[in-house]
Coordinates of N, CA and C in Angstrom, one line a residue:
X39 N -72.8 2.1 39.6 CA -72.0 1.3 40.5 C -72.3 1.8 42.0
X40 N -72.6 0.8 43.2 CA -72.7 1.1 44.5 C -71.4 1.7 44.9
X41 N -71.2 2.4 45.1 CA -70.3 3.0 46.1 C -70.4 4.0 47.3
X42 N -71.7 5.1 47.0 CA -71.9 6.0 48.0 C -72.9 5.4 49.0
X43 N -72.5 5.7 50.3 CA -73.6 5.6 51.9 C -74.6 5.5 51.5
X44 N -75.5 6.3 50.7 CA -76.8 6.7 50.8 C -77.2 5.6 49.7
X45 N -76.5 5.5 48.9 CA -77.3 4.5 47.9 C -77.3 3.0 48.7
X46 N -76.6 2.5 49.3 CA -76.5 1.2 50.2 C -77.8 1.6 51.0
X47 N -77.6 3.0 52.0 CA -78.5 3.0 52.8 C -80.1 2.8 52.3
X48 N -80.2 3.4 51.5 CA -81.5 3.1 50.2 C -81.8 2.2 50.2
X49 N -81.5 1.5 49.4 CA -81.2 -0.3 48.7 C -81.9 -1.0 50.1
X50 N -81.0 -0.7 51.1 CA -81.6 -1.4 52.0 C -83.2 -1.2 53.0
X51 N -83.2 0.4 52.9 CA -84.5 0.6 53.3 C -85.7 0.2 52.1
X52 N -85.4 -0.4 51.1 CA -86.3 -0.7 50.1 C -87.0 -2.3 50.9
X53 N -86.3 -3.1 51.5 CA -86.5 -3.9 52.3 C -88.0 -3.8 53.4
X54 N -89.0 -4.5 53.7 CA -90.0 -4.6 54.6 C -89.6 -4.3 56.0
X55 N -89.9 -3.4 56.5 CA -89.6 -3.1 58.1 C -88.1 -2.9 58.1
X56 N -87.6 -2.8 57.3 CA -85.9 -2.4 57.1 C -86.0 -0.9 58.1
X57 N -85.0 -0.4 58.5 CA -84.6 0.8 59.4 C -83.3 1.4 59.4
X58 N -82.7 2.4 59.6 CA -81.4 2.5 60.1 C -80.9 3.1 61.4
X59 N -80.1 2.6 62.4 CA -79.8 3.4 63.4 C -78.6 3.8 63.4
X60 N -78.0 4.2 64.2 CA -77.0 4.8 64.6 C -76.2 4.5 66.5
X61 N -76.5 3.1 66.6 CA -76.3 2.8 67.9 C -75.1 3.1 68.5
X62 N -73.6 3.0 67.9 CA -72.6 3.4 68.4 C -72.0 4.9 68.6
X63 N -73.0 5.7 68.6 CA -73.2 7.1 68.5 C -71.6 7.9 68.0
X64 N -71.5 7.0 66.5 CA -70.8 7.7 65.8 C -71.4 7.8 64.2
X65 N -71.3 8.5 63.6 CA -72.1 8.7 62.5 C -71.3 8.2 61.0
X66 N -70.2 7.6 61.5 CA -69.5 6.7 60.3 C -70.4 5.5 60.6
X67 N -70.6 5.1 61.5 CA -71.5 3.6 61.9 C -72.8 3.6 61.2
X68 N -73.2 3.1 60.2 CA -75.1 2.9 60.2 C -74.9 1.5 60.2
X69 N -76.2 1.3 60.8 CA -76.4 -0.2 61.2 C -78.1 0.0 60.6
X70 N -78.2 -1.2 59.8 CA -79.5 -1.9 59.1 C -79.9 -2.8 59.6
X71 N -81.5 -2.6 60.7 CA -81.9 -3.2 60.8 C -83.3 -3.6 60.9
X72 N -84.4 -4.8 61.3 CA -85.6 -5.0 60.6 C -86.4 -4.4 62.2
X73 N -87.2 -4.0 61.9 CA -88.1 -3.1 62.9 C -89.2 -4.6 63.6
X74 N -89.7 -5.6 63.3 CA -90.2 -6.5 63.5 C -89.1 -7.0 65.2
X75 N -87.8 -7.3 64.7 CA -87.0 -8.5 64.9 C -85.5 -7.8 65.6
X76 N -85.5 -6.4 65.7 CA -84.6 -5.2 65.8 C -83.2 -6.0 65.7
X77 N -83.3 -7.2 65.0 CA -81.7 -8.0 64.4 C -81.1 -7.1 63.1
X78 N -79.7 -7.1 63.2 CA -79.0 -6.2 62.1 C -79.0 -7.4 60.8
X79 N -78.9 -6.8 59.7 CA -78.6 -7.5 58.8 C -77.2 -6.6 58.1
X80 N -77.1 -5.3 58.1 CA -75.9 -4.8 57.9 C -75.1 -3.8 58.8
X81 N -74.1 -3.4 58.1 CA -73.4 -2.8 59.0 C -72.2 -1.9 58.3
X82 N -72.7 -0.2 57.8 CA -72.0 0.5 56.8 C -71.6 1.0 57.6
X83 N -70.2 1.5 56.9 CA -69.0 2.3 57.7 C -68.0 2.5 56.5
X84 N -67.0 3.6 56.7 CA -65.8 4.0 55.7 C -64.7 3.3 56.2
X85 N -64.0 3.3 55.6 CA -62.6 2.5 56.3 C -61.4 2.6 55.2
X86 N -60.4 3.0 55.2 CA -59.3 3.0 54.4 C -59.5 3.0 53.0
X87 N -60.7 4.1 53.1 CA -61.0 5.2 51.7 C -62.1 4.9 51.4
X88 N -62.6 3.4 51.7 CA -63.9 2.7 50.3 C -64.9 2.4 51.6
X89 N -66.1 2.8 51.3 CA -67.2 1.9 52.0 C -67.7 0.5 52.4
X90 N -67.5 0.3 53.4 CA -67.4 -1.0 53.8 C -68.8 -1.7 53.9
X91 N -69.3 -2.7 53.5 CA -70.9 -3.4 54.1 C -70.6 -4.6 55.3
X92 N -70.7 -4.8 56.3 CA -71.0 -6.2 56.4 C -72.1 -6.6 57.1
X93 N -72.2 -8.1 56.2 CA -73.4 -8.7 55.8 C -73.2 -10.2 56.7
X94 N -74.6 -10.3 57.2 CA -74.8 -12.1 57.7 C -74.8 -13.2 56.6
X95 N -74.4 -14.2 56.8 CA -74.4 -15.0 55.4 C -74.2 -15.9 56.6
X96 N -75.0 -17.2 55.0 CA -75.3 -18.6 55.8 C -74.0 -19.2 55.3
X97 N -73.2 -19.7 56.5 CA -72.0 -20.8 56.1 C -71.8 -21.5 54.7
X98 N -73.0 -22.0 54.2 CA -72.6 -22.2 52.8 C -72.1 -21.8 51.9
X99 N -72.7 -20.2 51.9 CA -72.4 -19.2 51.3 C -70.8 -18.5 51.5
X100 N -70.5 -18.3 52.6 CA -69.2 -17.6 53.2 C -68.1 -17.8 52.2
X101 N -67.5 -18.9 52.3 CA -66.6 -19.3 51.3 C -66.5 -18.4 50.1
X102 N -68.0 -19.2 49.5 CA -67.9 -18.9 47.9 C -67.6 -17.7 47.9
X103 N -68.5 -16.5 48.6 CA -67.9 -15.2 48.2 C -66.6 -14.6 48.3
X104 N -66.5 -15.1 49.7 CA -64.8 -14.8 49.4 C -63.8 -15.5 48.5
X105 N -64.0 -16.6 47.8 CA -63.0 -17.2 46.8 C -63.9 -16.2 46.1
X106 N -64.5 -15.8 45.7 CA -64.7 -15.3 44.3 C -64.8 -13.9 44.4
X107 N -64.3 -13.3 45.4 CA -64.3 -11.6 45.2 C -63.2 -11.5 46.5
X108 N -61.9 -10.6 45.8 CA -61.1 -10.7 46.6 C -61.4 -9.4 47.8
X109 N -62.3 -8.7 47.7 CA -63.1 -7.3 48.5 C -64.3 -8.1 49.2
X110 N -64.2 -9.3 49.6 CA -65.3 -9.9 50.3 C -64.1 -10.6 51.1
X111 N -64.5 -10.4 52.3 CA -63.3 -10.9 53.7 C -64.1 -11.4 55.0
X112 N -63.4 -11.6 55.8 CA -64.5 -12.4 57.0 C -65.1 -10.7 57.6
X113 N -65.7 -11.0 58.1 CA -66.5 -9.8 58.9 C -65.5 -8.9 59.9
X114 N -65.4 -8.0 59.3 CA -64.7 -7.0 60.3 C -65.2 -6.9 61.8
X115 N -64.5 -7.0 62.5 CA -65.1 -6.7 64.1 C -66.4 -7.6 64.1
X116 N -66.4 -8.7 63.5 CA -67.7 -9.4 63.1 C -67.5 -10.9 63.7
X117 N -68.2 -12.2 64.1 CA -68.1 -13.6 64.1 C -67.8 -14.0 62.9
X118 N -66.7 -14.4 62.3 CA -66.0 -14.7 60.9 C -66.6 -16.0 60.7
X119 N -67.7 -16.7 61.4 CA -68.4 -17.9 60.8 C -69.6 -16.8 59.9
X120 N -70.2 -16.4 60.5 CA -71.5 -15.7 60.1 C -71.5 -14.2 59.2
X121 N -70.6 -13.6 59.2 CA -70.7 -12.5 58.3 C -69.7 -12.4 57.6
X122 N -69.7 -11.1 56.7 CA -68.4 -11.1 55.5 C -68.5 -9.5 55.7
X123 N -67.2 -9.3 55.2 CA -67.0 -7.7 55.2 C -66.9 -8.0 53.3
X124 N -67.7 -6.8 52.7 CA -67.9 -6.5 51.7 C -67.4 -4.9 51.4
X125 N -66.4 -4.7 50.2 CA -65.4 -3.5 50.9 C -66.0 -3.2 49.1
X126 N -66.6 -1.9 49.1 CA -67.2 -1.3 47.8 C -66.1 -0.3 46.9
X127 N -64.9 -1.5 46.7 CA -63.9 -0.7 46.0 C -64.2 -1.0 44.2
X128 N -65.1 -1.0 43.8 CA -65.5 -1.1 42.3 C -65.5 -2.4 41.7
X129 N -64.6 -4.0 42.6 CA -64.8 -5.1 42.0 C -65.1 -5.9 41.8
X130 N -66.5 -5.4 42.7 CA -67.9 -6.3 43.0 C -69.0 -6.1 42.0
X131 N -69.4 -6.5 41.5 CA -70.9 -6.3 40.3 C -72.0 -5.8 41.5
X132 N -72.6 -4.7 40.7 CA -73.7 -4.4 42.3 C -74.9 -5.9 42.4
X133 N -75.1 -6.4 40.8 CA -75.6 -7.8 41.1 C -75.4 -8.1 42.3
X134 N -74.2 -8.5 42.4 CA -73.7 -9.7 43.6 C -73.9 -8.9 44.9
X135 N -73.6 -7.8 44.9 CA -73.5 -7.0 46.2 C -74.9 -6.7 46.7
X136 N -76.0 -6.4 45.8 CA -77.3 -6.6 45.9 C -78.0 -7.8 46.5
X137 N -77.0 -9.1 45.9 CA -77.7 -10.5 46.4 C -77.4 -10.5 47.7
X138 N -76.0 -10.2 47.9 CA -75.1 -10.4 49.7 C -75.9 -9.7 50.5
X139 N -76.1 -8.1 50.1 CA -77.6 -7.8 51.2 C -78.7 -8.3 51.8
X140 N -79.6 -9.1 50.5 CA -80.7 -9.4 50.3 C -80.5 -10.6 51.0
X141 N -79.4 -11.5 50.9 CA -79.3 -12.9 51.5 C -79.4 -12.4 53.2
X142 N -78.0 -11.5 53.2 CA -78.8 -10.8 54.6 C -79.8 -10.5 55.7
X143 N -80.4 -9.8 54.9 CA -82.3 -9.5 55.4 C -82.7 -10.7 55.2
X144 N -83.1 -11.6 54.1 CA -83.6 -12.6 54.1 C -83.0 -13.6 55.5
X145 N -81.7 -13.9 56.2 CA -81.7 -14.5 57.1 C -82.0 -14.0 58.2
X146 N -82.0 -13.0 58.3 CA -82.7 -11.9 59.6 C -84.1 -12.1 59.8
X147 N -84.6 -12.0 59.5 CA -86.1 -12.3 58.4 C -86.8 -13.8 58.4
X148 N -85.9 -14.9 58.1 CA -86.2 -15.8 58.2 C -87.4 -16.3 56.8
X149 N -86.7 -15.2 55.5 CA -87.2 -15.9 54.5 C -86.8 -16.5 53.6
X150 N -87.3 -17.3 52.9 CA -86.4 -18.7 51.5 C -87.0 -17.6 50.3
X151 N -85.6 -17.9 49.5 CA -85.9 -17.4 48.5 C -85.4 -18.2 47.5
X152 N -85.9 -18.6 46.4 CA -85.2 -19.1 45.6 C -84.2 -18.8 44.4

């Protein structure tokens, strides 16, 4: 089950030109992003116990996750059209939490996936 920093942080450096910084020069903040295009696709942090992700998503998308996972919310400190806060309290399948990333980088990226 995803729950610890480092396995997110992972997961996501498995990605092409993936990176992580630390721009808000606090070390709860990692920010994921692609070294080509220096656009974020995530944004890990702790918050009120559980590790938090948030992820870009295409409008289409937005909704569904949140009707269907009540740990998927609009984007923290985020544009609540374009991202989702994904809060890693155990009642997400890493499946889906894996796709929400990947959909991520893929819009960052500017790849179709089917």
């Amino acid at each position: 089950m995803l729950k610890e920093r480092q396995e997110i942080i992972d997961l996501c450096l498995n990605y092409p030109g993936a990176y992580e910084d630390y721009p808000f020069h606090d070390p709860n903040w990692c920010v994921m992003r692609h070294k080509g295009t220096k656009k974020t696709f995530a944004y890990i942090y702790e918050r009120e116990g559980h590790l938090w992700v948030n992820v870009k998503c295409d409008p289409q998308w937005r909704d569904f996750w949140r009707s269907t996972y009540a740990a998927v919310t609009a984007g923290w400190h985020q544009n609540k059209e374009h991202w989702n806060t994904v809060i890693l309290d155990g009642s997400i399948p890493d499946k889906d939490i894996k796709r929400m990333i990947l959909e991520s980088y893929d819009l960052i990226t500017g790849k179709i996936r089917s």
